[in-house]
Every structure is written in C-alpha cells, then in structure tokens.
Amino acid sequence: MNLEIIKVPDPRLRQKSKDLKREEIKKLKSLISDMVETMRANDGIGLAAPQIGQNIRLAVIGKQAVPNKKELVLINPKITKRSWRQIKDFEGCLSVPGAAIEVKRHKKITVAALNEKAEPISYTVSDYLARVFQHEIDHLDGILIIDKKINEKTNR
Ligand code: CO
C-alpha cells in the first residue's frame, strides 16, 4: 500500500520517535513493506517512519544506495562511531519538497541497529550511504535538513 508522506510543517516530523520493543518489531512486517513501496513510488532513497506519521524508530533505505542492492531496514539505530571528517553535499527530502539543501555529514559512521527480525546488526558505512543513514536517523529525532542548512538550491 502506498502511504501518504507528510510534509513540513506537520508537527509529527518534529517529534522524537520511540524505540521499538522486540514484540512490536514482529508486527512491523506489513508496515515495512508499505514503507518500501511508498519510498519506491516517490523515488526516495530512504524513508523514516515519522514521514508517514508514525513516531517510531524505524527507517528503510533504498537498494540503489546499498552495496548488495537490497533494501535495508533500520530499527532503533544508534550511531556508535563518527569520523572526525565531515563532508558537505546537497540533499533532498520527500517531506521538504522542491529544495536541495547543502548539509554537512560525517564521512564515515558505525551504526548499531536491529533488523526486521529483531536481530542486532552493525553497519560501518561511508560517503553517500553514511549520508543517507544520518539523514534518516535525524528524522527519528525530529531533525530535518532545513535545520542544518549551509546552502540551498531551488529547482524552480
Ligand atoms: Co528526509
């Protein structure tokens, strides 16, 4: 099912989302597949649960950003390591339509999370994928690219 993506200034984008419990994770299957479908339908590279109005710590990452070309599910993600080095680049967001905003991100991060089977998993990612992870994790804390804006390019 293609879900509605909420946009600024919807206050649900600004809430800090809640961690999921193991027994809750087992009930997420259809929500995860709906989020993947919605992300694909909107040509998104990632989608976080607050963007469909659910304040839970869940995000999906599009396969085009992932080395093994499979969609990736992040549940309760936590950044455990950050490179000192940061890189600036332009980002878009399905909840902030029409703008490309330049944001500074850590070049390399390590993230501890749970997968859709509630198994612990750790990812060390860099460059573009690290940027996507940081963008989606920010959504779970109610942070948007407009908060981190260095520069902006409008497409119109
Ligand atoms: Co976004």
Short mmCIF file of C-alpha atoms and ligand atoms in Angstrom, two decimals:
data_model
loop_
_atom_site.label_atom_id
_atom_site.label_comp_id
_atom_site.label_asym_id
_atom_site.label_seq_id
_atom_site.Cartn_x
_atom_site.Cartn_y
_atom_site.Cartn_z
CA MET A 1 0.00 0.00 0.00
CA ASN A 2 1.28 3.42 -0.97
CA LEU A 3 1.17 5.60 2.15
CA GLU A 4 0.79 9.35 2.40
CA ILE A 5 4.04 11.19 3.06
CA ILE A 6 3.65 14.09 5.46
CA LYS A 7 5.45 17.34 4.79
CA VAL A 8 6.70 20.36 6.64
CA PRO A 9 5.34 21.97 8.78
CA ASP A 10 3.50 18.87 10.08
CA PRO A 11 4.41 18.66 13.80
CA ARG A 12 4.76 14.85 13.63
CA LEU A 13 8.02 15.42 11.72
CA ARG A 14 9.36 17.26 14.75
CA GLN A 15 8.77 14.67 17.46
CA LYS A 16 11.42 12.43 18.89
CA SER A 17 10.38 8.89 17.93
CA LYS A 18 10.14 5.97 20.35
CA ASP A 19 12.32 2.87 20.43
CA LEU A 20 10.57 -0.33 19.38
CA LYS A 21 10.32 -3.35 21.64
CA ARG A 22 11.14 -6.82 20.39
CA GLU A 23 7.47 -7.93 20.39
CA GLU A 24 6.49 -4.80 18.47
CA ILE A 25 9.12 -5.44 15.80
CA LYS A 26 7.48 -8.74 14.89
CA LYS A 27 4.29 -6.88 13.96
CA LEU A 28 6.01 -4.45 11.59
CA LYS A 29 6.14 -6.65 8.50
CA SER A 30 3.32 -5.03 6.54
CA LEU A 31 4.30 -1.52 7.65
CA ILE A 32 7.86 -2.13 6.42
CA SER A 33 6.66 -3.40 3.05
CA ASP A 34 4.28 -0.42 2.74
CA MET A 35 7.15 1.94 3.55
CA VAL A 36 9.38 0.31 0.92
CA GLU A 37 6.56 0.58 -1.63
CA THR A 38 5.96 4.24 -0.73
CA MET A 39 9.68 5.05 -0.93
CA ARG A 40 9.94 3.46 -4.38
CA ALA A 41 6.76 5.11 -5.66
CA ASN A 42 8.18 8.51 -4.69
CA ASP A 43 11.73 7.84 -5.95
CA GLY A 44 13.09 8.19 -2.43
CA ILE A 45 16.46 6.89 -1.29
CA GLY A 46 15.22 6.47 2.25
CA LEU A 47 12.05 6.85 4.28
CA ALA A 48 11.68 7.19 8.03
CA ALA A 49 8.50 6.26 9.94
CA PRO A 50 7.80 9.85 11.11
CA GLN A 51 7.40 10.78 7.42
CA ILE A 52 4.32 8.57 7.26
CA GLY A 53 3.09 9.94 10.57
CA GLN A 54 4.38 7.19 12.89
CA ASN A 55 6.72 8.26 15.66
CA ILE A 56 8.65 5.00 15.97
CA ARG A 57 12.37 4.42 15.39
CA LEU A 58 12.14 2.70 12.03
CA ALA A 59 13.57 3.65 8.64
CA VAL A 60 14.06 1.97 5.29
CA ILE A 61 16.96 2.65 2.91
CA GLY A 62 16.58 2.20 -0.84
CA LYS A 63 18.50 -0.57 -2.58
CA GLN A 64 20.11 1.87 -5.01
CA ALA A 65 22.16 3.21 -2.08
CA VAL A 66 23.12 -0.22 -0.67
CA PRO A 67 26.16 -2.19 -1.93
CA ASN A 68 24.33 -5.54 -2.12
CA LYS A 69 21.32 -3.83 -3.81
CA LYS A 70 18.82 -4.93 -1.21
CA GLU A 71 16.61 -2.61 0.76
CA LEU A 72 17.82 -2.16 4.28
CA VAL A 73 15.68 -1.80 7.41
CA LEU A 74 16.95 0.13 10.42
CA ILE A 75 15.19 -0.31 13.74
CA ASN A 76 16.31 1.60 16.86
CA PRO A 77 19.50 2.75 15.09
CA LYS A 78 22.25 4.37 17.12
CA ILE A 79 25.39 5.95 15.80
CA THR A 80 28.22 4.45 17.84
CA LYS A 81 31.17 5.93 15.95
CA ARG A 82 31.63 9.05 13.84
CA SER A 83 34.58 10.06 11.73
CA TRP A 84 36.16 13.34 12.61
CA ARG A 85 35.96 14.28 8.96
CA GLN A 86 32.73 15.74 7.63
CA ILE A 87 31.63 16.33 4.06
CA LYS A 88 29.21 18.87 2.61
CA ASP A 89 26.75 17.89 -0.10
CA PHE A 90 23.22 18.62 -1.30
CA GLU A 91 20.31 16.51 -0.07
CA GLY A 92 16.63 16.35 -0.80
CA CYS A 93 13.81 15.08 1.39
CA LEU A 94 10.34 13.82 0.46
CA SER A 95 8.98 15.81 3.42
CA VAL A 96 10.66 19.04 2.25
CA PRO A 97 9.56 19.16 -1.39
CA GLY A 98 11.34 21.14 -4.08
CA ALA A 99 14.58 22.03 -2.35
CA ALA A 100 18.13 20.75 -2.47
CA ILE A 101 19.85 21.71 0.74
CA GLU A 102 23.54 21.54 1.47
CA VAL A 103 24.24 19.70 4.71
CA LYS A 104 27.43 18.64 6.46
CA ARG A 105 27.64 14.93 7.42
CA HIS A 106 30.25 12.66 8.93
CA LYS A 107 32.19 10.89 6.19
CA LYS A 108 32.09 7.55 8.00
CA ILE A 109 29.87 6.21 10.78
CA THR A 110 29.15 2.96 12.59
CA VAL A 111 25.53 2.27 13.41
CA ALA A 112 24.14 -0.35 15.77
CA ALA A 113 20.55 -1.33 15.00
CA LEU A 114 18.08 -4.18 14.85
CA ASN A 115 16.92 -5.72 11.59
CA GLU A 116 13.32 -6.70 10.77
CA LYS A 117 13.82 -9.98 12.65
CA ALA A 118 14.86 -8.01 15.75
CA GLU A 119 18.43 -9.28 15.41
CA PRO A 120 21.24 -6.90 16.37
CA ILE A 121 23.30 -5.74 13.44
CA SER A 122 26.07 -3.23 12.98
CA TYR A 123 26.88 -1.26 9.85
CA THR A 124 30.02 0.70 9.09
CA VAL A 125 29.23 2.94 6.15
CA SER A 126 30.89 5.85 4.42
CA ASP A 127 30.27 8.65 1.95
CA TYR A 128 26.88 8.51 0.24
CA LEU A 129 25.41 5.66 2.29
CA ALA A 130 26.67 7.26 5.51
CA ARG A 131 24.88 10.45 4.41
CA VAL A 132 21.61 8.57 3.81
CA PHE A 133 21.85 6.85 7.21
CA GLN A 134 22.48 10.15 9.00
CA HIS A 135 19.57 11.82 7.18
CA GLU A 136 17.14 9.04 8.17
CA ILE A 137 18.37 8.83 11.76
CA ASP A 138 17.89 12.60 12.06
CA HIS A 139 14.22 12.10 11.09
CA LEU A 140 13.81 9.83 14.13
CA ASP A 141 14.99 12.70 16.32
CA GLY A 142 12.72 15.24 14.64
CA ILE A 143 15.60 16.88 12.79
CA LEU A 144 15.21 18.00 9.16
CA ILE A 145 17.71 19.19 6.54
CA ILE A 146 16.35 22.73 6.85
CA ASP A 147 17.76 22.77 10.41
CA LYS A 148 21.27 22.04 9.11
CA LYS A 149 21.21 24.19 6.02
CA ILE A 150 24.53 25.60 4.83
CA ASN A 151 23.29 26.50 1.38
CA GLU A 152 20.23 25.93 -0.78
CA LYS A 153 19.48 25.34 -4.42
CA THR A 154 15.89 25.63 -5.63
CA ASN A 155 14.75 23.55 -8.56
CA ARG A 156 12.31 26.16 -9.77
CO CO B 1 14.12 13.06 4.61
#
